[in-house]
Amino acid sequence: QVRLVASGGSSVQTGGSLRLSCTASGYTLSNNCVGWFRQAPEKEREREGVAAIYTGGDSTYYADSAKGRFTISQDNAKNTVYLQMNSLKPEDTAMYYCVTEWAGDIKSCADRVRNFGFRFWGQGTQVTVSS
């Protein structure tokens, strides 16, 4: 059984930083696409893919909203992917979900993010940024 556990969400002030973790059990994250989506409270039917990493190499993908502020990274030994979020803004407030699915390279990984092509979703971790 595949299980993704997301953690690290918290309440911070504008400009603060958080590091989210996604740890998998029952599934090896290496040589796969691992990403982070978020869903804002006022956008119940909209999920935004913010970042992804192809763990077969070290290539990454970022949505425009995340570029320059978020960094996704992997630790294969811990079967964990991280999302370092800096310079947080109130509009970053959302439930953050980690996801994973097979992909052959970063291009197909990024396509999965744009097309919501993931079978495995974690339970989410809440990030709240206050002004």
Short mmCIF file of N, CA, C and O in Angstrom, two decimals:
data_model
loop_
_atom_site.label_atom_id
_atom_site.label_comp_id
_atom_site.label_asym_id
_atom_site.label_seq_id
_atom_site.Cartn_x
_atom_site.Cartn_y
_atom_site.Cartn_z
N GLN A 1 0.84 -1.19 0.00
CA GLN A 1 0.00 0.00 0.00
C GLN A 1 0.88 1.24 0.00
O GLN A 1 1.75 1.40 0.84
N VAL A 2 0.62 2.13 -0.95
CA VAL A 2 1.40 3.36 -1.06
C VAL A 2 0.86 4.39 -0.09
O VAL A 2 -0.34 4.65 -0.04
N ARG A 3 1.76 4.97 0.67
CA ARG A 3 1.36 6.02 1.59
C ARG A 3 2.35 7.17 1.51
O ARG A 3 3.56 6.95 1.60
N LEU A 4 1.81 8.36 1.33
CA LEU A 4 2.63 9.57 1.31
C LEU A 4 2.24 10.41 2.52
O LEU A 4 1.07 10.74 2.69
N VAL A 5 3.20 10.74 3.33
CA VAL A 5 2.95 11.54 4.52
C VAL A 5 3.61 12.89 4.36
O VAL A 5 4.84 12.98 4.31
N ALA A 6 2.79 13.92 4.29
CA ALA A 6 3.28 15.29 4.18
C ALA A 6 3.30 15.93 5.56
O ALA A 6 2.37 15.74 6.35
N SER A 7 4.33 16.66 5.83
CA SER A 7 4.45 17.33 7.13
C SER A 7 5.22 18.63 6.97
O SER A 7 5.81 18.89 5.92
N GLY A 8 5.22 19.43 8.03
CA GLY A 8 5.98 20.66 8.03
C GLY A 8 5.15 21.91 7.88
O GLY A 8 5.66 23.02 8.01
N GLY A 9 3.86 21.76 7.61
CA GLY A 9 3.01 22.93 7.50
C GLY A 9 2.83 23.62 8.83
O GLY A 9 2.88 22.99 9.89
N SER A 10 2.63 24.92 8.77
CA SER A 10 2.49 25.70 10.00
C SER A 10 1.94 27.08 9.65
O SER A 10 1.64 27.36 8.49
N SER A 11 1.82 27.91 10.66
CA SER A 11 1.42 29.31 10.48
C SER A 11 2.65 30.19 10.62
O SER A 11 3.39 30.08 11.60
N VAL A 12 2.87 31.04 9.63
CA VAL A 12 4.01 31.95 9.64
C VAL A 12 3.55 33.32 9.18
O VAL A 12 2.47 33.49 8.61
N GLN A 13 4.39 34.31 9.39
CA GLN A 13 4.10 35.66 8.92
C GLN A 13 4.67 35.85 7.52
O GLN A 13 5.56 35.11 7.07
N THR A 14 4.17 36.86 6.85
CA THR A 14 4.67 37.21 5.53
C THR A 14 6.19 37.37 5.56
O THR A 14 6.73 38.01 6.46
N GLY A 15 6.84 36.77 4.58
CA GLY A 15 8.29 36.81 4.51
C GLY A 15 8.98 35.65 5.18
O GLY A 15 10.20 35.49 5.05
N GLY A 16 8.22 34.85 5.90
CA GLY A 16 8.79 33.72 6.61
C GLY A 16 9.09 32.54 5.70
O GLY A 16 8.84 32.58 4.49
N SER A 17 9.62 31.48 6.29
CA SER A 17 10.01 30.29 5.55
C SER A 17 9.45 29.04 6.22
O SER A 17 9.26 29.01 7.44
N LEU A 18 9.23 28.04 5.41
CA LEU A 18 8.83 26.72 5.89
C LEU A 18 9.47 25.67 5.00
O LEU A 18 9.72 25.92 3.82
N ARG A 19 9.69 24.49 5.58
CA ARG A 19 10.14 23.36 4.78
C ARG A 19 9.15 22.22 4.97
O ARG A 19 8.96 21.71 6.07
N LEU A 20 8.54 21.85 3.87
CA LEU A 20 7.61 20.73 3.87
C LEU A 20 8.37 19.45 3.52
O LEU A 20 9.31 19.48 2.72
N SER A 21 7.93 18.35 4.12
CA SER A 21 8.52 17.05 3.84
C SER A 21 7.45 16.10 3.33
O SER A 21 6.30 16.15 3.78
N CYS A 22 7.83 15.24 2.43
CA CYS A 22 6.95 14.19 1.92
C CYS A 22 7.71 12.88 2.00
O CYS A 22 8.69 12.69 1.27
N THR A 23 7.27 12.01 2.89
CA THR A 23 7.92 10.72 3.07
C THR A 23 7.00 9.61 2.62
O THR A 23 5.82 9.58 2.98
N ALA A 24 7.54 8.70 1.84
CA ALA A 24 6.73 7.62 1.28
C ALA A 24 7.01 6.30 1.99
O ALA A 24 8.13 6.03 2.44
N SER A 25 5.96 5.50 2.08
CA SER A 25 6.11 4.11 2.52
C SER A 25 5.36 3.24 1.54
O SER A 25 4.37 3.66 0.94
N GLY A 26 5.87 2.04 1.34
CA GLY A 26 5.24 1.15 0.38
C GLY A 26 5.51 1.52 -1.06
O GLY A 26 4.90 0.96 -1.98
N TYR A 27 6.41 2.45 -1.28
CA TYR A 27 6.71 2.94 -2.63
C TYR A 27 8.06 3.64 -2.59
O TYR A 27 8.35 4.38 -1.65
N THR A 28 8.86 3.40 -3.62
CA THR A 28 10.17 4.06 -3.69
C THR A 28 10.05 5.31 -4.55
O THR A 28 9.66 5.24 -5.71
N LEU A 29 10.41 6.44 -3.97
CA LEU A 29 10.29 7.70 -4.70
C LEU A 29 11.39 7.88 -5.75
O LEU A 29 11.22 8.69 -6.66
N SER A 30 12.48 7.17 -5.62
CA SER A 30 13.57 7.34 -6.60
C SER A 30 13.09 6.87 -7.98
O SER A 30 12.27 5.96 -8.09
N ASN A 31 13.61 7.55 -9.01
CA ASN A 31 13.25 7.26 -10.40
C ASN A 31 11.75 7.45 -10.67
O ASN A 31 11.13 6.69 -11.41
N ASN A 32 11.20 8.46 -10.04
CA ASN A 32 9.80 8.80 -10.23
C ASN A 32 9.65 10.32 -10.30
O ASN A 32 10.61 11.06 -10.12
N CYS A 33 8.45 10.76 -10.54
CA CYS A 33 8.10 12.17 -10.48
C CYS A 33 7.43 12.40 -9.14
O CYS A 33 6.47 11.71 -8.79
N VAL A 34 7.93 13.36 -8.38
CA VAL A 34 7.33 13.71 -7.09
C VAL A 34 7.02 15.20 -7.11
O VAL A 34 7.89 16.00 -7.47
N GLY A 35 5.82 15.55 -6.77
CA GLY A 35 5.43 16.95 -6.86
C GLY A 35 4.66 17.43 -5.65
O GLY A 35 4.31 16.65 -4.76
N TRP A 36 4.42 18.73 -5.67
CA TRP A 36 3.60 19.36 -4.62
C TRP A 36 2.48 20.15 -5.30
O TRP A 36 2.74 20.95 -6.21
N PHE A 37 1.28 19.91 -4.84
CA PHE A 37 0.12 20.68 -5.25
C PHE A 37 -0.38 21.45 -4.04
O PHE A 37 -0.10 21.09 -2.89
N ARG A 38 -1.17 22.48 -4.29
CA ARG A 38 -1.79 23.19 -3.19
C ARG A 38 -3.22 23.58 -3.56
O ARG A 38 -3.54 23.72 -4.74
N GLN A 39 -4.02 23.72 -2.52
CA GLN A 39 -5.41 24.11 -2.71
C GLN A 39 -5.75 25.16 -1.67
O GLN A 39 -5.70 24.89 -0.47
N ALA A 40 -6.08 26.34 -2.14
CA ALA A 40 -6.43 27.44 -1.25
C ALA A 40 -7.84 27.26 -0.70
O ALA A 40 -8.69 26.66 -1.37
N PRO A 41 -8.12 27.76 0.49
CA PRO A 41 -9.43 27.53 1.12
C PRO A 41 -10.59 28.08 0.32
O PRO A 41 -11.67 27.51 0.33
N GLU A 42 -10.38 29.18 -0.39
CA GLU A 42 -11.48 29.77 -1.16
C GLU A 42 -11.59 29.19 -2.56
O GLU A 42 -12.44 29.58 -3.33
N LYS A 43 -10.73 28.23 -2.86
CA LYS A 43 -10.72 27.62 -4.19
C LYS A 43 -10.89 26.12 -4.04
O LYS A 43 -9.99 25.32 -4.35
N GLU A 44 -12.06 25.73 -3.62
CA GLU A 44 -12.29 24.33 -3.26
C GLU A 44 -12.10 23.39 -4.44
O GLU A 44 -11.80 22.22 -4.26
N ARG A 45 -12.30 23.88 -5.65
CA ARG A 45 -12.20 22.99 -6.80
C ARG A 45 -10.96 23.25 -7.64
O ARG A 45 -10.87 22.76 -8.76
N GLU A 46 -10.04 24.02 -7.08
CA GLU A 46 -8.84 24.33 -7.84
C GLU A 46 -7.61 23.90 -7.09
O GLU A 46 -7.36 24.34 -5.97
N ARG A 47 -6.86 23.04 -7.69
CA ARG A 47 -5.57 22.66 -7.14
C ARG A 47 -4.50 23.12 -8.11
O ARG A 47 -4.64 22.96 -9.32
N GLU A 48 -3.44 23.66 -7.56
CA GLU A 48 -2.34 24.20 -8.37
C GLU A 48 -1.08 23.38 -8.12
O GLU A 48 -0.67 23.20 -6.98
N GLY A 49 -0.50 22.91 -9.18
CA GLY A 49 0.79 22.24 -9.06
C GLY A 49 1.88 23.28 -8.95
O GLY A 49 2.01 24.12 -9.83
N VAL A 50 2.65 23.26 -7.88
CA VAL A 50 3.64 24.32 -7.67
C VAL A 50 5.06 23.89 -7.97
O VAL A 50 5.89 24.73 -8.37
N ALA A 51 5.40 22.63 -7.78
CA ALA A 51 6.77 22.19 -8.02
C ALA A 51 6.81 20.68 -8.19
O ALA A 51 5.93 19.97 -7.69
N ALA A 52 7.83 20.22 -8.88
CA ALA A 52 8.03 18.78 -9.05
C ALA A 52 9.49 18.50 -9.28
O ALA A 52 10.25 19.37 -9.72
N ILE A 53 9.87 17.28 -8.97
CA ILE A 53 11.25 16.84 -9.20
C ILE A 53 11.24 15.46 -9.82
O ILE A 53 10.43 14.60 -9.44
N TYR A 54 12.10 15.28 -10.81
CA TYR A 54 12.30 13.96 -11.38
C TYR A 54 13.42 13.33 -10.58
O TYR A 54 14.59 13.74 -10.69
N THR A 55 13.11 12.36 -9.75
CA THR A 55 14.08 11.83 -8.80
C THR A 55 15.04 10.82 -9.43
O THR A 55 15.92 10.31 -8.76
N GLY A 56 14.85 10.56 -10.75
CA GLY A 56 15.83 9.74 -11.44
C GLY A 56 17.08 10.52 -11.75
O GLY A 56 18.14 9.94 -12.01
N GLY A 57 16.98 11.84 -11.74
CA GLY A 57 18.14 12.72 -11.88
C GLY A 57 18.01 13.75 -10.80
O GLY A 57 17.87 13.40 -9.64
N ASP A 58 18.00 14.98 -11.14
CA ASP A 58 17.78 16.02 -10.14
C ASP A 58 17.09 17.21 -10.78
O ASP A 58 17.16 18.33 -10.28
N SER A 59 16.41 16.95 -11.88
CA SER A 59 15.76 18.04 -12.60
C SER A 59 14.48 18.45 -11.90
O SER A 59 13.79 17.61 -11.30
N THR A 60 14.17 19.72 -12.00
CA THR A 60 13.01 20.25 -11.29
C THR A 60 12.12 21.08 -12.20
O THR A 60 12.55 21.54 -13.27
N TYR A 61 10.90 21.26 -11.73
CA TYR A 61 9.90 22.09 -12.42
C TYR A 61 9.24 22.97 -11.38
O TYR A 61 8.96 22.52 -10.26
N TYR A 62 8.99 24.21 -11.74
CA TYR A 62 8.29 25.13 -10.85
C TYR A 62 7.22 25.89 -11.60
O TYR A 62 7.43 26.33 -12.74
N ALA A 63 6.10 26.08 -10.95
CA ALA A 63 5.09 26.98 -11.48
C ALA A 63 5.61 28.40 -11.33
O ALA A 63 6.48 28.68 -10.50
N ASP A 64 5.06 29.31 -12.12
CA ASP A 64 5.51 30.70 -12.05
C ASP A 64 5.37 31.27 -10.64
O ASP A 64 6.20 32.06 -10.19
N SER A 65 4.34 30.85 -9.94
CA SER A 65 4.10 31.36 -8.60
C SER A 65 5.16 30.93 -7.60
O SER A 65 5.30 31.53 -6.52
N ALA A 66 5.92 29.89 -7.95
CA ALA A 66 6.92 29.34 -7.03
C ALA A 66 8.36 29.68 -7.41
O ALA A 66 9.26 29.58 -6.57
N LYS A 67 8.56 30.08 -8.64
CA LYS A 67 9.92 30.32 -9.11
C LYS A 67 10.62 31.40 -8.29
O LYS A 67 10.06 32.45 -8.01
N GLY A 68 11.85 31.11 -7.91
CA GLY A 68 12.65 32.06 -7.15
C GLY A 68 12.40 32.05 -5.66
O GLY A 68 13.17 32.64 -4.90
N ARG A 69 11.33 31.38 -5.22
CA ARG A 69 11.01 31.35 -3.79
C ARG A 69 10.99 29.93 -3.23
O ARG A 69 11.33 29.71 -2.06
N PHE A 70 10.57 28.97 -4.02
CA PHE A 70 10.45 27.58 -3.57
C PHE A 70 11.57 26.75 -4.18
O PHE A 70 11.97 26.96 -5.33
N THR A 71 12.04 25.76 -3.41
CA THR A 71 13.03 24.82 -3.90
C THR A 71 12.62 23.42 -3.52
O THR A 71 12.39 23.14 -2.33
N ILE A 72 12.53 22.54 -4.52
CA ILE A 72 12.20 21.15 -4.26
C ILE A 72 13.47 20.33 -4.33
O ILE A 72 14.34 20.58 -5.17
N SER A 73 13.61 19.38 -3.40
CA SER A 73 14.82 18.56 -3.36
C SER A 73 14.47 17.16 -2.88
O SER A 73 13.37 16.91 -2.39
N GLN A 74 15.42 16.26 -3.01
CA GLN A 74 15.16 14.86 -2.65
C GLN A 74 16.25 14.32 -1.74
O GLN A 74 17.39 14.77 -1.77
N ASP A 75 15.88 13.36 -0.93
CA ASP A 75 16.83 12.58 -0.14
C ASP A 75 16.42 11.13 -0.33
O ASP A 75 15.52 10.62 0.36
N ASN A 76 17.06 10.48 -1.28
CA ASN A 76 16.67 9.11 -1.61
C ASN A 76 16.89 8.15 -0.45
O ASN A 76 16.13 7.19 -0.28
N ALA A 77 17.90 8.40 0.34
CA ALA A 77 18.18 7.52 1.48
C ALA A 77 17.02 7.51 2.48
O ALA A 77 16.77 6.50 3.14
N LYS A 78 16.33 8.64 2.57
CA LYS A 78 15.19 8.76 3.49
C LYS A 78 13.86 8.59 2.77
O LYS A 78 12.81 8.70 3.41
N ASN A 79 13.92 8.34 1.46
CA ASN A 79 12.69 8.22 0.66
C ASN A 79 11.78 9.42 0.89
O ASN A 79 10.56 9.28 1.09
N THR A 80 12.39 10.59 0.83
CA THR A 80 11.70 11.83 1.19
C THR A 80 12.02 12.92 0.18
O THR A 80 13.15 12.99 -0.34
N VAL A 81 11.02 13.72 -0.11
CA VAL A 81 11.18 14.91 -0.94
C VAL A 81 10.78 16.12 -0.09
O VAL A 81 9.84 16.05 0.69
N TYR A 82 11.52 17.19 -0.27
CA TYR A 82 11.29 18.41 0.51
C TYR A 82 10.84 19.55 -0.40
O TYR A 82 11.19 19.60 -1.58
N LEU A 83 10.11 20.48 0.19
CA LEU A 83 9.78 21.73 -0.49
C LEU A 83 10.15 22.86 0.45
O LEU A 83 9.47 23.08 1.47
N GLN A 84 11.25 23.52 0.15
CA GLN A 84 11.66 24.69 0.92
C GLN A 84 10.96 25.91 0.36
O GLN A 84 11.06 26.20 -0.83
N MET A 85 10.23 26.60 1.22
CA MET A 85 9.45 27.76 0.79
C MET A 85 9.95 28.99 1.53
O MET A 85 9.90 29.03 2.77
N ASN A 86 10.45 29.94 0.78
CA ASN A 86 10.96 31.19 1.36
C ASN A 86 10.11 32.36 0.88
O ASN A 86 9.34 32.24 -0.07
N SER A 87 10.28 33.49 1.55
CA SER A 87 9.56 34.72 1.18
C SER A 87 8.07 34.44 1.01
O SER A 87 7.45 34.83 0.01
N LEU A 88 7.49 33.79 1.98
CA LEU A 88 6.09 33.40 1.88
C LEU A 88 5.17 34.60 1.90
O LEU A 88 5.44 35.62 2.55
N LYS A 89 4.07 34.45 1.15
CA LYS A 89 3.08 35.52 1.00
C LYS A 89 1.72 34.99 1.47
O LYS A 89 1.49 33.77 1.47
N PRO A 90 0.80 35.87 1.82
CA PRO A 90 -0.53 35.41 2.21
C PRO A 90 -1.19 34.54 1.14
O PRO A 90 -1.93 33.60 1.47
N GLU A 91 -0.91 34.82 -0.12
CA GLU A 91 -1.52 34.02 -1.19
C GLU A 91 -0.93 32.62 -1.29
O GLU A 91 -1.43 31.80 -2.07
N ASP A 92 0.09 32.31 -0.53
CA ASP A 92 0.61 30.95 -0.44
C ASP A 92 -0.18 30.10 0.54
O ASP A 92 0.05 28.89 0.65
N THR A 93 -1.09 30.73 1.27
CA THR A 93 -1.92 30.01 2.22
C THR A 93 -2.75 28.94 1.50
O THR A 93 -3.50 29.26 0.57
N ALA A 94 -2.58 27.69 1.91
CA ALA A 94 -3.26 26.58 1.24
C ALA A 94 -2.96 25.28 1.97
O ALA A 94 -2.06 25.22 2.81
N MET A 95 -3.70 24.26 1.60
CA MET A 95 -3.34 22.89 1.98
C MET A 95 -2.39 22.39 0.91
O MET A 95 -2.68 22.48 -0.28
N TYR A 96 -1.25 21.88 1.32
CA TYR A 96 -0.23 21.40 0.39
C TYR A 96 -0.22 19.87 0.38
O TYR A 96 -0.16 19.24 1.45
N TYR A 97 -0.27 19.32 -0.82
CA TYR A 97 -0.30 17.87 -1.00
C TYR A 97 0.92 17.42 -1.78
O TYR A 97 1.29 18.04 -2.78
N CYS A 98 1.52 16.32 -1.34
CA CYS A 98 2.57 15.74 -2.17
C CYS A 98 1.97 14.61 -2.99
O CYS A 98 1.01 13.95 -2.58
N VAL A 99 2.56 14.42 -4.15
CA VAL A 99 2.06 13.43 -5.10
C VAL A 99 3.24 12.72 -5.74
O VAL A 99 4.35 13.24 -5.76
N THR A 100 2.96 11.53 -6.25
CA THR A 100 4.01 10.83 -6.98
C THR A 100 3.42 9.93 -8.04
O THR A 100 2.28 9.46 -7.93
N GLU A 101 4.20 9.73 -9.08
CA GLU A 101 3.82 8.88 -10.20
C GLU A 101 5.08 8.62 -11.01
O GLU A 101 6.03 9.40 -10.97
N TRP A 102 5.05 7.54 -11.75
CA TRP A 102 6.22 7.25 -12.58
C TRP A 102 6.33 8.30 -13.68
O TRP A 102 5.33 8.76 -14.25
N ALA A 103 7.57 8.64 -14.00
CA ALA A 103 7.85 9.49 -15.15
C ALA A 103 9.26 9.17 -15.63
O ALA A 103 10.13 8.80 -14.84
N GLY A 104 9.48 9.33 -16.93
CA GLY A 104 10.77 8.98 -17.49
C GLY A 104 11.80 10.08 -17.45
O GLY A 104 13.00 9.82 -17.54
N ASP A 105 11.32 11.33 -17.35
CA ASP A 105 12.23 12.47 -17.34
C ASP A 105 11.47 13.67 -16.81
O ASP A 105 10.29 13.60 -16.50
N ILE A 106 12.15 14.81 -16.70
CA ILE A 106 11.52 15.99 -16.11
C ILE A 106 10.44 16.54 -17.03
O ILE A 106 9.45 17.10 -16.57
N LYS A 107 10.57 16.36 -18.34
CA LYS A 107 9.55 16.85 -19.25
C LYS A 107 8.22 16.14 -19.00
O LYS A 107 7.17 16.78 -18.86
N SER A 108 8.26 14.82 -18.93
CA SER A 108 7.03 14.09 -18.66
C SER A 108 6.55 14.33 -17.24
O SER A 108 5.34 14.31 -16.98
N CYS A 109 7.46 14.56 -16.33
CA CYS A 109 7.09 14.90 -14.95
C CYS A 109 6.34 16.23 -14.93
O CYS A 109 5.28 16.34 -14.30
N ALA A 110 6.85 17.23 -15.63
CA ALA A 110 6.19 18.53 -15.69
C ALA A 110 4.83 18.41 -16.37
O ALA A 110 3.86 19.06 -15.97
N ASP A 111 4.74 17.58 -17.41
CA ASP A 111 3.45 17.35 -18.06
C ASP A 111 2.45 16.75 -17.08
O ASP A 111 1.26 17.10 -17.11
N ARG A 112 2.91 15.88 -16.23
CA ARG A 112 2.01 15.29 -15.22
C ARG A 112 1.48 16.37 -14.28
O ARG A 112 0.32 16.33 -13.89
N VAL A 113 2.34 17.30 -13.91
CA VAL A 113 1.89 18.38 -13.03
C VAL A 113 0.82 19.21 -13.73
O VAL A 113 -0.23 19.50 -13.16
N ARG A 114 1.07 19.57 -14.97
CA ARG A 114 0.11 20.42 -15.70
C ARG A 114 -1.20 19.70 -15.95
O ARG A 114 -2.25 20.34 -16.06
N ASN A 115 -1.16 18.37 -16.06
CA ASN A 115 -2.36 17.59 -16.39
C ASN A 115 -2.92 16.82 -15.20
O ASN A 115 -3.81 15.99 -15.36
N PHE A 116 -2.39 17.08 -14.00
CA PHE A 116 -2.85 16.40 -12.78
C PHE A 116 -2.76 14.88 -12.94
O PHE A 116 -3.63 14.15 -12.49
N GLY A 117 -1.67 14.42 -13.55
CA GLY A 117 -1.54 13.00 -13.85
C GLY A 117 -0.86 12.19 -12.77
O GLY A 117 0.19 11.58 -13.02
N PHE A 118 -1.42 12.18 -11.57
CA PHE A 118 -0.82 11.45 -10.46
C PHE A 118 -1.87 10.53 -9.84
O PHE A 118 -2.97 10.95 -9.51
N ARG A 119 -1.46 9.28 -9.59
CA ARG A 119 -2.35 8.34 -8.90
C ARG A 119 -2.25 8.47 -7.38
O ARG A 119 -3.21 8.26 -6.67
N PHE A 120 -1.07 8.80 -6.90
CA PHE A 120 -0.82 8.74 -5.46
C PHE A 120 -0.74 10.15 -4.86
O PHE A 120 0.11 10.94 -5.26
N TRP A 121 -1.60 10.40 -3.90
CA TRP A 121 -1.68 11.70 -3.22
C TRP A 121 -1.53 11.49 -1.72
O TRP A 121 -2.11 10.55 -1.15
N GLY A 122 -0.80 12.41 -1.08
CA GLY A 122 -0.72 12.39 0.37
C GLY A 122 -1.92 13.08 0.99
O GLY A 122 -2.81 13.58 0.30
N GLN A 123 -1.92 13.17 2.31
CA GLN A 123 -3.09 13.68 3.02
C GLN A 123 -3.11 15.20 3.15
O GLN A 123 -4.13 15.76 3.51
N GLY A 124 -2.03 15.86 2.87
CA GLY A 124 -1.98 17.31 2.95
C GLY A 124 -1.44 17.85 4.26
O GLY A 124 -1.59 17.24 5.32
N THR A 125 -0.81 18.99 4.16
CA THR A 125 -0.32 19.71 5.34
C THR A 125 -0.64 21.19 5.14
O THR A 125 -0.46 21.73 4.05
N GLN A 126 -1.17 21.83 6.18
CA GLN A 126 -1.70 23.19 6.05
C GLN A 126 -0.59 24.23 6.24
O GLN A 126 0.17 24.19 7.22
N VAL A 127 -0.55 25.16 5.30
CA VAL A 127 0.35 26.31 5.39
C VAL A 127 -0.51 27.56 5.46
O VAL A 127 -1.38 27.77 4.61
N THR A 128 -0.29 28.37 6.48
CA THR A 128 -1.03 29.61 6.65
C THR A 128 -0.04 30.76 6.80
O THR A 128 0.84 30.71 7.67
N VAL A 129 -0.18 31.76 5.93
CA VAL A 129 0.71 32.91 5.95
C VAL A 129 -0.12 34.14 6.29
O VAL A 129 -1.03 34.50 5.56
N SER A 130 0.22 34.78 7.37
CA SER A 130 -0.52 35.96 7.80
C SER A 130 0.24 37.23 7.45
O SER A 130 1.47 37.24 7.43
N SER A 131 -0.52 38.27 7.18
CA SER A 131 0.10 39.55 6.78
C SER A 131 0.41 40.41 8.00
O SER A 131 0.02 40.10 9.11
#
